[in-house]
One Martini backbone bead per residue (centre of mass of N, CA, C, O) as a GRO file, in nm:
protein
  150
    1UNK     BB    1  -0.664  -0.586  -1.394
    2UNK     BB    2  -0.687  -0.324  -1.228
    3UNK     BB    3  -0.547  -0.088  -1.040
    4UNK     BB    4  -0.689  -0.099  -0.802
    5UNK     BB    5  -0.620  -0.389  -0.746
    6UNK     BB    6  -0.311  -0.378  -0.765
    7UNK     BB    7  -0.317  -0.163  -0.525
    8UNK     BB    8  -0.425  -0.356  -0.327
    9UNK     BB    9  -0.226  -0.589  -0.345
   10UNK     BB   10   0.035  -0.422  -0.272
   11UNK     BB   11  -0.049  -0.319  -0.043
   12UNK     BB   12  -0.075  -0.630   0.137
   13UNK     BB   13   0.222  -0.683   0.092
   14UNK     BB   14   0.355  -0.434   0.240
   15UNK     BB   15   0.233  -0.477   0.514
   16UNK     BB   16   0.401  -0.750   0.534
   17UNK     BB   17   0.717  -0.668   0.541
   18UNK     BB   18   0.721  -0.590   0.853
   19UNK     BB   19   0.739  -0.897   0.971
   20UNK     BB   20   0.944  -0.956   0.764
   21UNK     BB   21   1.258  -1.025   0.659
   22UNK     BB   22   1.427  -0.999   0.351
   23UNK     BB   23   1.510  -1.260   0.267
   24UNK     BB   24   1.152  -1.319   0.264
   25UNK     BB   25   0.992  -1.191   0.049
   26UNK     BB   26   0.951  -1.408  -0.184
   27UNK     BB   27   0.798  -1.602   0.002
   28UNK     BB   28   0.554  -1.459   0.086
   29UNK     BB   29   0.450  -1.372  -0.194
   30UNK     BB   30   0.389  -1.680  -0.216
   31UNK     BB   31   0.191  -1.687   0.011
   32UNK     BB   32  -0.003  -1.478  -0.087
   33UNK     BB   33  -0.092  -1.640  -0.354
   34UNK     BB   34  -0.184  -1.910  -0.191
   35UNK     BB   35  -0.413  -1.825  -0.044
   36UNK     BB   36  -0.696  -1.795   0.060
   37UNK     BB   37  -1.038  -1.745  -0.007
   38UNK     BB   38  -1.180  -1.424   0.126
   39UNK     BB   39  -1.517  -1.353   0.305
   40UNK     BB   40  -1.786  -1.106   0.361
   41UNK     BB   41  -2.026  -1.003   0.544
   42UNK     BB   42  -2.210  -0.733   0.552
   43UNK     BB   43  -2.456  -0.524   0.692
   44UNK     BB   44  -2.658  -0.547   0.420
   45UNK     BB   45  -2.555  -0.889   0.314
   46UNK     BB   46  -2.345  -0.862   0.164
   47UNK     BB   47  -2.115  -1.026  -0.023
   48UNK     BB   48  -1.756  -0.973   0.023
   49UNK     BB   49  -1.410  -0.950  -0.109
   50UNK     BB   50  -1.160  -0.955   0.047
   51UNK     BB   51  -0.968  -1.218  -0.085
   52UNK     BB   52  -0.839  -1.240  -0.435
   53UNK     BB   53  -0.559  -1.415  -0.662
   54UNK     BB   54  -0.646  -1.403  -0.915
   55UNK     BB   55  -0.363  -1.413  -1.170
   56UNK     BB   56  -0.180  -1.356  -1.356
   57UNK     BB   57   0.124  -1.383  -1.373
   58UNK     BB   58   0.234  -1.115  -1.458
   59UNK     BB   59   0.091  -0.954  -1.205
   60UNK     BB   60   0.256  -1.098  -1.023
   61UNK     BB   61   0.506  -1.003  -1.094
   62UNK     BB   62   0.449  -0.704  -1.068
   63UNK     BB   63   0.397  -0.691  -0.792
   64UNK     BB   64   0.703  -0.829  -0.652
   65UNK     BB   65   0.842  -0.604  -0.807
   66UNK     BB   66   0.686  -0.355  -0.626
   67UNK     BB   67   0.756  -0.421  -0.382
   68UNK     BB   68   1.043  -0.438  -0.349
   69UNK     BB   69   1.118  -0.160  -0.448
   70UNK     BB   70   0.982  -0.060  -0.212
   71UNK     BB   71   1.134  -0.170   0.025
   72UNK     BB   72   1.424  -0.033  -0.047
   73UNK     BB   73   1.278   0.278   0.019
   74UNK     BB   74   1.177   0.306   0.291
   75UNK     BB   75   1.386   0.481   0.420
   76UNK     BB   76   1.327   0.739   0.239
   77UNK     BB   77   1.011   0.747   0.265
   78UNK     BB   78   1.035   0.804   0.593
   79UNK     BB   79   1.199   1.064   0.549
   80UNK     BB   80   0.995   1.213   0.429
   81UNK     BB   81   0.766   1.190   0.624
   82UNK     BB   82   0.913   1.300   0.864
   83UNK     BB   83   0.909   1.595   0.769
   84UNK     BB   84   0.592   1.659   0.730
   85UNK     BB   85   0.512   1.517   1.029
   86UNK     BB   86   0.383   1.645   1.263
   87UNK     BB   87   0.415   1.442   1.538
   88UNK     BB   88   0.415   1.200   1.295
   89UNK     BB   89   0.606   0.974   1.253
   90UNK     BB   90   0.672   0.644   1.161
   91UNK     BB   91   0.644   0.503   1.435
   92UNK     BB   92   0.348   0.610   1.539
   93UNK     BB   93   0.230   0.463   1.324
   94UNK     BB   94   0.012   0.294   1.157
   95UNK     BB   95   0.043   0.033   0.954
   96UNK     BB   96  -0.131   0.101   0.801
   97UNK     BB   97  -0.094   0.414   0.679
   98UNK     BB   98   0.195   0.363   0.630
   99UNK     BB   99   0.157   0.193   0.388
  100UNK     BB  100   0.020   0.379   0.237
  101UNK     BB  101   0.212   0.627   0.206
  102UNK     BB  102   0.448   0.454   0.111
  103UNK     BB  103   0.322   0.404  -0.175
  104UNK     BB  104   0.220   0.685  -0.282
  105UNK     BB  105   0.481   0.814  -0.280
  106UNK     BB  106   0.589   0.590  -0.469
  107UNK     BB  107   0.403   0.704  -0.705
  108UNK     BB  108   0.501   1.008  -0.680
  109UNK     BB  109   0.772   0.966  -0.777
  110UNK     BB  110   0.828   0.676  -0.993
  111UNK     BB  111   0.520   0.680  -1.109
  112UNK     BB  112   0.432   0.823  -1.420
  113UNK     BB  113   0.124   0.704  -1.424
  114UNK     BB  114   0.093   0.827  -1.161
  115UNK     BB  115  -0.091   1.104  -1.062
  116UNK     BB  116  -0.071   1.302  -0.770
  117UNK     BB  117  -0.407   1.272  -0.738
  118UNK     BB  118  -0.435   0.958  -0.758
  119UNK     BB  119  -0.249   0.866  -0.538
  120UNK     BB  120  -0.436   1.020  -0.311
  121UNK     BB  121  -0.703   0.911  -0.352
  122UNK     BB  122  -0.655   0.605  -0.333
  123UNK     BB  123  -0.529   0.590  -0.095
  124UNK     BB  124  -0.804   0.713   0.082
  125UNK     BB  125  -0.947   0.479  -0.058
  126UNK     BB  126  -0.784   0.273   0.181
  127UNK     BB  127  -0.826   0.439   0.453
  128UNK     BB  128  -1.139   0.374   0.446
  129UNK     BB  129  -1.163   0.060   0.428
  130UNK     BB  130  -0.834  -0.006   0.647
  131UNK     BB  131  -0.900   0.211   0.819
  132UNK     BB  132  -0.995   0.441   1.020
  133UNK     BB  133  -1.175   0.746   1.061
  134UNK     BB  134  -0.879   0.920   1.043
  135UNK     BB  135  -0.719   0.838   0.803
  136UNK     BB  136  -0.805   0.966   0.557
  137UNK     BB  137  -0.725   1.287   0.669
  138UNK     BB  138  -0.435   1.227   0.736
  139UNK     BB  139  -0.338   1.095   0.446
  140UNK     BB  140  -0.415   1.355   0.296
  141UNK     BB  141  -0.233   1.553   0.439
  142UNK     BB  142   0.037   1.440   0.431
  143UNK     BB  143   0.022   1.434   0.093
  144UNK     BB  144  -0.038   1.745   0.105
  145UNK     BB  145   0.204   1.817   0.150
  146UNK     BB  146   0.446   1.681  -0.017
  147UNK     BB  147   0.370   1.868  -0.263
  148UNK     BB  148   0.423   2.176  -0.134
  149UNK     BB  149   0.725   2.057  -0.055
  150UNK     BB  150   0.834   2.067  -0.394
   0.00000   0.00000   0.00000
């Protein structure tokens, strides 16, 4: 699986952490993992794979490691973005923007295999796909805000 994949299903995992408990999380990541597999035609006629979670075990362990500890830390992580984001708290803020912004965050403090212009290109085109029509270009300032920040 490549990183960009793993890192497309661990945004839907941590989308979904703000919807439930913290003591169901583990529960949650299992029904992730169990959902079934889902498609959409495209505007083109192509078939898109929407959802599909056929992946090793390993991969499994790994993404719901990297999402918990993502969650331990959305305090911190909010708290940097509000920092930066003028006018435009972490409340106010769409839940898909706001989970994209807290994974790229969290991929440039803590996961050194990932250089900081690699996790906001990323993020940017996640705010593409999951996002609004202006998503890509806020999600792209408020991380270099934060680049500058530093």
């Amino acid at each position: 699986m490549t990183r960009r994949e793993m890192r497309e299903h661990c945004f839907k995992m941590l989308f979904g952490v703000g919807f439930y408990p913290a003591e169901e999380a583990a529960q949650q990541a299992e029904r992730y993992f169990e959902s079934p597999n889902e498609d959409d035609t495209a505007d083109n006629g192509n078939v898109e794979i929407i959802h599909q979670v056929d992946m090793k075990e390993a991969d499994r362990l790994f993404l719901t490691d990297r999402v918990e500890k993502m969650a331990v830390r959305i305090p911190e992580l909010d708290k940097r973005l509000n920092e930066v984001a003028q006018g435009w708290k972490t409340r106010r803020m769409g839940k898909v923007e706001l989970t994209i912004l807290r994974q790229a965050l969290y991929e440039m403090i803590y996961d050194n295999q990932v250089p900081e212009k690699v996790a906001i290109n990323e993020a940017v085109d996640l705010a593409k796909k999951y996002g609004g029509k202006d998503s890509p270009a806020f999600i792209n300032g408020i991380l270099a805000k934060l680049v500058t920040a530093e």
